[in-house]
Amino acid sequence: MARRAAVIGSPVAHSLSPVLHDAAFRALGLTDWTYARIECDAPAVPDLVAGLDESWAGLSVTMPNKRAALAVASEVTSRAALVGAANTLVPVDGGWRADCTDVDGVLGALSAACGFTSGTRAVLLGAGGTATAALVALASVGVRSVALVARSVSRAAEAEGCAARLGLALEPVVWGTADFADLAASCDVLVSTVPPAATEPIADALAGAPCVLDVIYHPWPTPLALAVRARGRSLATGLDMLLHQAFGQAEQFTGLPAPREEMRRALRSATDDLLLLPI
């Protein structure tokens, strides 16, 4: 039967997920499968999901809906539980299973684009659902200490809960008091999950980190990405992360191995980005 999938979020018009999943469906011969964008904010998620019929193969979930997606699920994977948020919903008997392939996205991006596969200390900018996914990913490759920079200590509460579940030592740092150059110089990897405007005044300082993942890909290039490239440091981009998180989603939607090379080529052809490195 024809199947459907979509990305839900707000705003969602800029999402490149359709590029990736449409390419996957074509490569897999699923010519009657479709993938759409659905504008939807967090309060609307329960009604939207409840209204989906058996033709739906799954949902990709972007901000601000990742915690709402976890809440509507009848099954939750262990990593989604650790993250406290979900970017993937797949139908199961009697409900929906929530997963967080953002963990794969972080790990895949850092490995493919930066060659980063292990470390002990990280700096993390931001404290939302993507930040907690980064914590889970970093813990899985040996990171034991994280300086988390947020606008206030209260904003770090959910990240602190995630770190506690992982056994990570988390040091909350209030944005206005942070010595960004010192933080960057003292870490093995720096992950930014905050908007480009927040990093613009401090981009040069952050670029001192040996390996940087900037999860933002719209608008592109970000000031942080430009600063990292100017310093000659290793950079993983939001497009790298998007690509690698989509592999697992495609496999969960279709039940088939993701056609990685076809998805990568589709993303390259849809963007002018020259920083997306080979898988």
PDB file of C-alpha atoms in Angstrom:
ATOM      1  CA  MET A   1       0.000   0.000   0.000  1.00  0.00           C
ATOM      2  CA  ALA A   2       1.047   3.613  -0.454  1.00  0.00           C
ATOM      3  CA  ARG A   3       2.687   4.913   2.697  1.00  0.00           C
ATOM      4  CA  ARG A   4       3.236   8.389   4.045  1.00  0.00           C
ATOM      5  CA  ALA A   5       5.758  10.072   6.305  1.00  0.00           C
ATOM      6  CA  ALA A   6       6.457  13.671   7.250  1.00  0.00           C
ATOM      7  CA  VAL A   7       8.507  16.026   9.353  1.00  0.00           C
ATOM      8  CA  ILE A   8       6.567  17.996  11.972  1.00  0.00           C
ATOM      9  CA  GLY A   9       7.790  21.205  13.537  1.00  0.00           C
ATOM     10  CA  SER A  10       7.456  24.972  13.657  1.00  0.00           C
ATOM     11  CA  PRO A  11       8.849  26.540  11.575  1.00  0.00           C
ATOM     12  CA  VAL A  12       9.272  23.646   9.179  1.00  0.00           C
ATOM     13  CA  ALA A  13       9.280  25.158   5.682  1.00  0.00           C
ATOM     14  CA  HIS A  14      13.097  25.202   5.566  1.00  0.00           C
ATOM     15  CA  SER A  15      13.486  21.519   6.505  1.00  0.00           C
ATOM     16  CA  LEU A  16      15.639  19.427   4.184  1.00  0.00           C
ATOM     17  CA  SER A  17      14.255  16.154   5.548  1.00  0.00           C
ATOM     18  CA  PRO A  18      12.015  15.672   2.480  1.00  0.00           C
ATOM     19  CA  VAL A  19      15.100  15.774   0.268  1.00  0.00           C
ATOM     20  CA  LEU A  20      16.668  12.925   2.213  1.00  0.00           C
ATOM     21  CA  HIS A  21      13.635  10.714   2.662  1.00  0.00           C
ATOM     22  CA  ASP A  22      12.279  11.158  -0.844  1.00  0.00           C
ATOM     23  CA  ALA A  23      15.720  10.100  -2.113  1.00  0.00           C
ATOM     24  CA  ALA A  24      15.648   7.073   0.184  1.00  0.00           C
ATOM     25  CA  PHE A  25      12.196   6.025  -1.000  1.00  0.00           C
ATOM     26  CA  ARG A  26      13.209   6.333  -4.666  1.00  0.00           C
ATOM     27  CA  ALA A  27      16.432   4.384  -4.150  1.00  0.00           C
ATOM     28  CA  LEU A  28      14.538   1.630  -2.361  1.00  0.00           C
ATOM     29  CA  GLY A  29      11.938   1.373  -5.116  1.00  0.00           C
ATOM     30  CA  LEU A  30       9.131   2.665  -2.893  1.00  0.00           C
ATOM     31  CA  THR A  31       7.638   4.749  -5.654  1.00  0.00           C
ATOM     32  CA  ASP A  32       4.246   5.184  -3.988  1.00  0.00           C
ATOM     33  CA  TRP A  33       5.700   6.478  -0.701  1.00  0.00           C
ATOM     34  CA  THR A  34       5.547  10.217   0.003  1.00  0.00           C
ATOM     35  CA  TYR A  35       7.159  12.538   2.532  1.00  0.00           C
ATOM     36  CA  ALA A  36       5.823  15.974   3.505  1.00  0.00           C
ATOM     37  CA  ARG A  37       6.363  18.922   5.833  1.00  0.00           C
ATOM     38  CA  ILE A  38       3.663  19.602   8.443  1.00  0.00           C
ATOM     39  CA  GLU A  39       3.640  22.878  10.367  1.00  0.00           C
ATOM     40  CA  CYS A  40       2.780  21.923  13.932  1.00  0.00           C
ATOM     41  CA  ASP A  41       3.707  23.274  17.353  1.00  0.00           C
ATOM     42  CA  ALA A  42       4.086  21.239  20.541  1.00  0.00           C
ATOM     43  CA  PRO A  43       0.537  21.638  21.940  1.00  0.00           C
ATOM     44  CA  ALA A  44      -0.880  20.315  18.651  1.00  0.00           C
ATOM     45  CA  VAL A  45       1.242  17.150  18.547  1.00  0.00           C
ATOM     46  CA  PRO A  46      -1.125  14.827  20.478  1.00  0.00           C
ATOM     47  CA  ASP A  47      -4.107  15.578  18.242  1.00  0.00           C
ATOM     48  CA  LEU A  48      -2.048  15.373  15.080  1.00  0.00           C
ATOM     49  CA  VAL A  49      -0.599  11.971  15.967  1.00  0.00           C
ATOM     50  CA  ALA A  50      -3.963  10.645  17.119  1.00  0.00           C
ATOM     51  CA  GLY A  51      -5.461  11.558  13.754  1.00  0.00           C
ATOM     52  CA  LEU A  52      -2.980   9.586  11.624  1.00  0.00           C
ATOM     53  CA  ASP A  53      -4.233   6.389   9.975  1.00  0.00           C
ATOM     54  CA  GLU A  54      -2.557   3.107   9.008  1.00  0.00           C
ATOM     55  CA  SER A  55      -1.066   4.618   5.862  1.00  0.00           C
ATOM     56  CA  TRP A  56       1.550   6.424   7.960  1.00  0.00           C
ATOM     57  CA  ALA A  57       5.016   4.870   8.207  1.00  0.00           C
ATOM     58  CA  GLY A  58       6.460   7.429  10.598  1.00  0.00           C
ATOM     59  CA  LEU A  59       7.219  10.992  11.584  1.00  0.00           C
ATOM     60  CA  SER A  60      10.427  12.938  11.816  1.00  0.00           C
ATOM     61  CA  VAL A  61      10.158  15.438  14.643  1.00  0.00           C
ATOM     62  CA  THR A  62      11.974  18.755  14.815  1.00  0.00           C
ATOM     63  CA  MET A  63      11.801  21.689  17.210  1.00  0.00           C
ATOM     64  CA  PRO A  64       9.838  22.560  19.228  1.00  0.00           C
ATOM     65  CA  ASN A  65       8.126  19.165  19.292  1.00  0.00           C
ATOM     66  CA  LYS A  66      10.733  16.668  20.472  1.00  0.00           C
ATOM     67  CA  ARG A  67       9.586  16.451  24.077  1.00  0.00           C
ATOM     68  CA  ALA A  68       5.935  16.407  23.021  1.00  0.00           C
ATOM     69  CA  ALA A  69       6.712  13.480  20.715  1.00  0.00           C
ATOM     70  CA  LEU A  70       8.164  11.521  23.608  1.00  0.00           C
ATOM     71  CA  ALA A  71       5.060  12.201  25.672  1.00  0.00           C
ATOM     72  CA  VAL A  72       2.627  10.761  23.089  1.00  0.00           C
ATOM     73  CA  ALA A  73       4.542   7.510  22.601  1.00  0.00           C
ATOM     74  CA  SER A  74       3.338   4.155  23.907  1.00  0.00           C
ATOM     75  CA  GLU A  75       6.883   2.744  23.599  1.00  0.00           C
ATOM     76  CA  VAL A  76      10.153   4.582  24.186  1.00  0.00           C
ATOM     77  CA  THR A  77      13.635   3.385  23.237  1.00  0.00           C
ATOM     78  CA  SER A  78      16.300   3.447  25.920  1.00  0.00           C
ATOM     79  CA  ARG A  79      18.213   6.268  24.273  1.00  0.00           C
ATOM     80  CA  ALA A  80      15.112   8.417  23.839  1.00  0.00           C
ATOM     81  CA  ALA A  81      14.432   7.914  27.551  1.00  0.00           C
ATOM     82  CA  LEU A  82      17.981   9.000  28.350  1.00  0.00           C
ATOM     83  CA  VAL A  83      17.697  12.053  26.102  1.00  0.00           C
ATOM     84  CA  GLY A  84      14.240  12.951  27.391  1.00  0.00           C
ATOM     85  CA  ALA A  85      13.134  13.810  23.848  1.00  0.00           C
ATOM     86  CA  ALA A  86      12.372  12.102  20.543  1.00  0.00           C
ATOM     87  CA  ASN A  87      12.930  13.020  16.912  1.00  0.00           C
ATOM     88  CA  THR A  88      11.337   9.866  15.479  1.00  0.00           C
ATOM     89  CA  LEU A  89       7.867   8.336  15.826  1.00  0.00           C
ATOM     90  CA  VAL A  90       7.052   4.998  14.221  1.00  0.00           C
ATOM     91  CA  PRO A  91       3.681   3.203  14.450  1.00  0.00           C
ATOM     92  CA  VAL A  92       3.518   0.023  16.531  1.00  0.00           C
ATOM     93  CA  ASP A  93       0.587  -2.101  17.660  1.00  0.00           C
ATOM     94  CA  GLY A  94      -1.648   0.138  19.698  1.00  0.00           C
ATOM     95  CA  GLY A  95       0.409   3.291  19.442  1.00  0.00           C
ATOM     96  CA  TRP A  96       3.746   4.823  18.508  1.00  0.00           C
ATOM     97  CA  ARG A  97       7.379   4.085  19.347  1.00  0.00           C
ATOM     98  CA  ALA A  98       9.607   7.068  20.107  1.00  0.00           C
ATOM     99  CA  ASP A  99      13.313   7.071  19.319  1.00  0.00           C
ATOM    100  CA  CYS A 100      16.061   9.671  19.118  1.00  0.00           C
ATOM    101  CA  THR A 101      18.268   9.226  16.069  1.00  0.00           C
ATOM    102  CA  ASP A 102      19.776  12.629  16.862  1.00  0.00           C
ATOM    103  CA  VAL A 103      22.258  10.582  18.895  1.00  0.00           C
ATOM    104  CA  ASP A 104      23.345   8.878  15.665  1.00  0.00           C
ATOM    105  CA  GLY A 105      23.409  12.293  14.012  1.00  0.00           C
ATOM    106  CA  VAL A 106      25.876  13.726  16.515  1.00  0.00           C
ATOM    107  CA  LEU A 107      28.122  10.663  16.488  1.00  0.00           C
ATOM    108  CA  GLY A 108      28.047  10.274  12.711  1.00  0.00           C
ATOM    109  CA  ALA A 109      28.745  13.934  12.055  1.00  0.00           C
ATOM    110  CA  LEU A 110      31.671  14.113  14.465  1.00  0.00           C
ATOM    111  CA  SER A 111      33.210  10.891  13.168  1.00  0.00           C
ATOM    112  CA  ALA A 112      32.740  11.530   9.438  1.00  0.00           C
ATOM    113  CA  ALA A 113      33.527  15.239   9.342  1.00  0.00           C
ATOM    114  CA  CYS A 114      36.016  15.602  12.196  1.00  0.00           C
ATOM    115  CA  GLY A 115      37.420  12.134  12.732  1.00  0.00           C
ATOM    116  CA  PHE A 116      36.307  12.452  16.353  1.00  0.00           C
ATOM    117  CA  THR A 117      35.583   9.058  17.907  1.00  0.00           C
ATOM    118  CA  SER A 118      36.561   9.515  21.557  1.00  0.00           C
ATOM    119  CA  GLY A 119      37.407  12.161  24.124  1.00  0.00           C
ATOM    120  CA  THR A 120      37.036  13.001  27.796  1.00  0.00           C
ATOM    121  CA  ARG A 121      35.928  16.643  28.050  1.00  0.00           C
ATOM    122  CA  ALA A 122      33.335  18.563  26.043  1.00  0.00           C
ATOM    123  CA  VAL A 123      31.749  22.003  25.919  1.00  0.00           C
ATOM    124  CA  LEU A 124      28.052  22.168  25.054  1.00  0.00           C
ATOM    125  CA  LEU A 125      26.235  25.395  24.180  1.00  0.00           C
ATOM    126  CA  GLY A 126      22.502  25.289  24.851  1.00  0.00           C
ATOM    127  CA  ALA A 127      20.289  23.061  26.961  1.00  0.00           C
ATOM    128  CA  GLY A 128      17.371  21.937  24.793  1.00  0.00           C
ATOM    129  CA  GLY A 129      16.406  18.590  23.299  1.00  0.00           C
ATOM    130  CA  THR A 130      19.297  18.572  20.821  1.00  0.00           C
ATOM    131  CA  ALA A 131      21.728  19.325  23.644  1.00  0.00           C
ATOM    132  CA  THR A 132      20.578  16.326  25.667  1.00  0.00           C
ATOM    133  CA  ALA A 133      20.939  14.127  22.565  1.00  0.00           C
ATOM    134  CA  ALA A 134      24.504  15.412  22.299  1.00  0.00           C
ATOM    135  CA  LEU A 135      25.124  14.474  25.926  1.00  0.00           C
ATOM    136  CA  VAL A 136      24.011  10.893  25.274  1.00  0.00           C
ATOM    137  CA  ALA A 137      26.159  10.717  22.142  1.00  0.00           C
ATOM    138  CA  LEU A 138      29.244  12.158  23.836  1.00  0.00           C
ATOM    139  CA  ALA A 139      28.918   9.870  26.849  1.00  0.00           C
ATOM    140  CA  SER A 140      28.891   6.865  24.515  1.00  0.00           C
ATOM    141  CA  VAL A 141      32.381   7.727  23.205  1.00  0.00           C
ATOM    142  CA  GLY A 142      34.033   8.254  26.572  1.00  0.00           C
ATOM    143  CA  VAL A 143      33.320  11.885  27.442  1.00  0.00           C
ATOM    144  CA  ARG A 144      33.004  12.116  31.206  1.00  0.00           C
ATOM    145  CA  SER A 145      32.987  15.872  31.837  1.00  0.00           C
ATOM    146  CA  VAL A 146      30.876  18.533  30.128  1.00  0.00           C
ATOM    147  CA  ALA A 147      30.753  22.290  30.597  1.00  0.00           C
ATOM    148  CA  LEU A 148      27.209  23.262  29.642  1.00  0.00           C
ATOM    149  CA  VAL A 149      26.733  26.939  28.799  1.00  0.00           C
ATOM    150  CA  ALA A 150      23.162  28.216  29.101  1.00  0.00           C
ATOM    151  CA  ARG A 151      21.450  31.555  29.610  1.00  0.00           C
ATOM    152  CA  SER A 152      20.639  30.657  33.221  1.00  0.00           C
ATOM    153  CA  VAL A 153      21.183  27.811  35.660  1.00  0.00           C
ATOM    154  CA  SER A 154      17.455  27.037  35.611  1.00  0.00           C
ATOM    155  CA  ARG A 155      17.598  26.349  31.865  1.00  0.00           C
ATOM    156  CA  ALA A 156      20.157  23.629  32.509  1.00  0.00           C
ATOM    157  CA  ALA A 157      17.836  21.562  34.732  1.00  0.00           C
ATOM    158  CA  GLU A 158      16.796  19.030  32.078  1.00  0.00           C
ATOM    159  CA  ALA A 159      20.354  18.655  30.837  1.00  0.00           C
ATOM    160  CA  GLU A 160      21.474  18.090  34.423  1.00  0.00           C
ATOM    161  CA  GLY A 161      18.898  15.319  34.745  1.00  0.00           C
ATOM    162  CA  CYS A 162      20.151  13.727  31.540  1.00  0.00           C
ATOM    163  CA  ALA A 163      23.772  13.952  32.716  1.00  0.00           C
ATOM    164  CA  ALA A 164      22.842  12.328  36.011  1.00  0.00           C
ATOM    165  CA  ARG A 165      21.244   9.396  34.162  1.00  0.00           C
ATOM    166  CA  LEU A 166      24.455   9.024  32.158  1.00  0.00           C
ATOM    167  CA  GLY A 167      26.864   9.419  35.068  1.00  0.00           C
ATOM    168  CA  LEU A 168      28.380  12.511  33.450  1.00  0.00           C
ATOM    169  CA  ALA A 169      29.974  15.316  35.436  1.00  0.00           C
ATOM    170  CA  LEU A 170      28.101  18.397  34.237  1.00  0.00           C
ATOM    171  CA  GLU A 171      29.327  21.900  35.006  1.00  0.00           C
ATOM    172  CA  PRO A 172      26.610  24.501  34.332  1.00  0.00           C
ATOM    173  CA  VAL A 173      28.064  27.814  33.158  1.00  0.00           C
ATOM    174  CA  VAL A 174      25.933  30.946  32.873  1.00  0.00           C
ATOM    175  CA  TRP A 175      26.377  32.495  29.429  1.00  0.00           C
ATOM    176  CA  GLY A 176      27.243  35.983  30.645  1.00  0.00           C
ATOM    177  CA  THR A 177      30.009  34.715  32.920  1.00  0.00           C
ATOM    178  CA  ALA A 178      31.664  32.268  30.512  1.00  0.00           C
ATOM    179  CA  ASP A 179      35.271  32.587  29.373  1.00  0.00           C
ATOM    180  CA  PHE A 180      34.637  31.070  25.949  1.00  0.00           C
ATOM    181  CA  ALA A 181      38.255  31.076  24.819  1.00  0.00           C
ATOM    182  CA  ASP A 182      39.311  29.158  27.920  1.00  0.00           C
ATOM    183  CA  LEU A 183      36.431  26.700  27.611  1.00  0.00           C
ATOM    184  CA  ALA A 184      37.251  26.009  23.952  1.00  0.00           C
ATOM    185  CA  ALA A 185      40.953  25.546  24.625  1.00  0.00           C
ATOM    186  CA  SER A 186      40.316  23.080  27.461  1.00  0.00           C
ATOM    187  CA  CYS A 187      37.996  20.648  25.640  1.00  0.00           C
ATOM    188  CA  ASP A 188      38.293  17.799  23.161  1.00  0.00           C
ATOM    189  CA  VAL A 189      35.079  18.730  21.359  1.00  0.00           C
ATOM    190  CA  LEU A 190      32.618  21.627  21.346  1.00  0.00           C
ATOM    191  CA  VAL A 191      28.971  21.268  20.298  1.00  0.00           C
ATOM    192  CA  SER A 192      26.792  24.316  19.668  1.00  0.00           C
ATOM    193  CA  THR A 193      23.009  23.930  19.601  1.00  0.00           C
ATOM    194  CA  VAL A 194      22.209  27.648  19.836  1.00  0.00           C
ATOM    195  CA  PRO A 195      21.109  30.116  17.118  1.00  0.00           C
ATOM    196  CA  PRO A 196      23.795  31.771  14.970  1.00  0.00           C
ATOM    197  CA  ALA A 197      23.123  35.204  16.498  1.00  0.00           C
ATOM    198  CA  ALA A 198      24.192  33.883  19.895  1.00  0.00           C
ATOM    199  CA  THR A 199      27.571  32.638  18.674  1.00  0.00           C
ATOM    200  CA  GLU A 200      28.423  35.513  16.323  1.00  0.00           C
ATOM    201  CA  PRO A 201      30.123  37.753  18.964  1.00  0.00           C
ATOM    202  CA  ILE A 202      32.151  34.831  20.349  1.00  0.00           C
ATOM    203  CA  ALA A 203      32.769  32.781  17.212  1.00  0.00           C
ATOM    204  CA  ASP A 204      36.528  33.420  17.143  1.00  0.00           C
ATOM    205  CA  ALA A 205      36.890  32.307  20.761  1.00  0.00           C
ATOM    206  CA  LEU A 206      34.835  29.153  20.211  1.00  0.00           C
ATOM    207  CA  ALA A 207      36.861  28.301  17.111  1.00  0.00           C
ATOM    208  CA  GLY A 208      39.800  27.530  19.371  1.00  0.00           C
ATOM    209  CA  ALA A 209      38.285  24.124  20.120  1.00  0.00           C
ATOM    210  CA  PRO A 210      40.010  21.266  18.275  1.00  0.00           C
ATOM    211  CA  CYS A 211      36.718  19.857  16.966  1.00  0.00           C
ATOM    212  CA  VAL A 212      33.411  21.726  16.597  1.00  0.00           C
ATOM    213  CA  LEU A 213      29.892  20.610  15.706  1.00  0.00           C
ATOM    214  CA  ASP A 214      27.489  23.438  14.892  1.00  0.00           C
ATOM    215  CA  VAL A 215      24.060  21.790  14.602  1.00  0.00           C
ATOM    216  CA  ILE A 216      22.477  24.777  12.840  1.00  0.00           C
ATOM    217  CA  TYR A 217      22.209  24.507   9.057  1.00  0.00           C
ATOM    218  CA  HIS A 218      19.730  27.305   8.290  1.00  0.00           C
ATOM    219  CA  PRO A 219      20.820  29.989   7.669  1.00  0.00           C
ATOM    220  CA  TRP A 220      24.185  28.797   6.379  1.00  0.00           C
ATOM    221  CA  PRO A 221      27.052  29.336   6.780  1.00  0.00           C
ATOM    222  CA  THR A 222      26.909  30.289  10.445  1.00  0.00           C
ATOM    223  CA  PRO A 223      29.424  32.709  11.962  1.00  0.00           C
ATOM    224  CA  LEU A 224      30.806  29.834  14.030  1.00  0.00           C
ATOM    225  CA  ALA A 225      31.330  27.655  10.971  1.00  0.00           C
ATOM    226  CA  LEU A 226      33.181  30.457   9.182  1.00  0.00           C
ATOM    227  CA  ALA A 227      35.390  31.087  12.215  1.00  0.00           C
ATOM    228  CA  VAL A 228      36.270  27.405  12.597  1.00  0.00           C
ATOM    229  CA  ARG A 229      37.183  27.114   8.936  1.00  0.00           C
ATOM    230  CA  ALA A 230      39.281  30.294   9.155  1.00  0.00           C
ATOM    231  CA  ARG A 231      41.227  28.779  12.059  1.00  0.00           C
ATOM    232  CA  GLY A 232      41.749  25.538  10.165  1.00  0.00           C
ATOM    233  CA  ARG A 233      40.022  23.472  12.849  1.00  0.00           C
ATOM    234  CA  SER A 234      37.825  20.432  12.323  1.00  0.00           C
ATOM    235  CA  LEU A 235      34.177  21.246  11.670  1.00  0.00           C
ATOM    236  CA  ALA A 236      31.062  19.096  11.599  1.00  0.00           C
ATOM    237  CA  THR A 237      27.951  20.851  10.349  1.00  0.00           C
ATOM    238  CA  GLY A 238      24.242  20.691  10.934  1.00  0.00           C
ATOM    239  CA  LEU A 239      23.953  19.165   7.476  1.00  0.00           C
ATOM    240  CA  ASP A 240      26.290  16.356   8.509  1.00  0.00           C
ATOM    241  CA  MET A 241      24.130  15.754  11.565  1.00  0.00           C
ATOM    242  CA  LEU A 242      20.922  15.923   9.550  1.00  0.00           C
ATOM    243  CA  LEU A 243      22.243  13.329   7.129  1.00  0.00           C
ATOM    244  CA  HIS A 244      23.388  10.868   9.773  1.00  0.00           C
ATOM    245  CA  GLN A 245      20.250  11.110  11.886  1.00  0.00           C
ATOM    246  CA  ALA A 246      18.147  10.487   8.775  1.00  0.00           C
ATOM    247  CA  PHE A 247      19.755   7.108   8.087  1.00  0.00           C
ATOM    248  CA  GLY A 248      18.215   5.527  11.166  1.00  0.00           C
ATOM    249  CA  GLN A 249      14.874   7.191  10.548  1.00  0.00           C
ATOM    250  CA  ALA A 250      14.720   5.849   6.987  1.00  0.00           C
ATOM    251  CA  GLU A 251      15.439   2.355   8.256  1.00  0.00           C
ATOM    252  CA  GLN A 252      12.753   2.567  10.922  1.00  0.00           C
ATOM    253  CA  PHE A 253      10.180   3.925   8.469  1.00  0.00           C
ATOM    254  CA  THR A 254      10.843   1.353   5.739  1.00  0.00           C
ATOM    255  CA  GLY A 255      12.323  -1.667   7.508  1.00  0.00           C
ATOM    256  CA  LEU A 256      15.131  -1.649   4.914  1.00  0.00           C
ATOM    257  CA  PRO A 257      18.807  -0.611   5.045  1.00  0.00           C
ATOM    258  CA  ALA A 258      19.196   3.107   4.368  1.00  0.00           C
ATOM    259  CA  PRO A 259      20.587   3.924   0.893  1.00  0.00           C
ATOM    260  CA  ARG A 260      23.271   6.149   2.386  1.00  0.00           C
ATOM    261  CA  GLU A 261      25.100   7.230  -0.726  1.00  0.00           C
ATOM    262  CA  GLU A 262      21.896   8.166  -2.551  1.00  0.00           C
ATOM    263  CA  MET A 263      20.723  10.202   0.451  1.00  0.00           C
ATOM    264  CA  ARG A 264      24.069  11.948   0.705  1.00  0.00           C
ATOM    265  CA  ARG A 265      24.075  12.838  -3.001  1.00  0.00           C
ATOM    266  CA  ALA A 266      20.545  14.212  -2.757  1.00  0.00           C
ATOM    267  CA  LEU A 267      21.506  16.457   0.140  1.00  0.00           C
ATOM    268  CA  ARG A 268      24.572  17.731  -1.669  1.00  0.00           C
ATOM    269  CA  SER A 269      22.598  18.535  -4.806  1.00  0.00           C
ATOM    270  CA  ALA A 270      19.965  20.409  -2.786  1.00  0.00           C
ATOM    271  CA  THR A 271      22.456  22.712  -1.034  1.00  0.00           C
ATOM    272  CA  ASP A 272      25.344  24.970  -1.867  1.00  0.00           C
ATOM    273  CA  ASP A 273      27.212  23.770   1.216  1.00  0.00           C
ATOM    274  CA  LEU A 274      30.867  22.931   0.611  1.00  0.00           C
ATOM    275  CA  LEU A 275      31.529  21.808   4.179  1.00  0.00           C
ATOM    276  CA  LEU A 276      29.571  18.559   4.106  1.00  0.00           C
ATOM    277  CA  LEU A 277      32.296  15.944   4.077  1.00  0.00           C
ATOM    278  CA  PRO A 278      32.092  12.384   2.695  1.00  0.00           C
ATOM    279  CA  ILE A 279      30.501   9.679   4.827  1.00  0.00           C
TER     280      ILE A 279
END
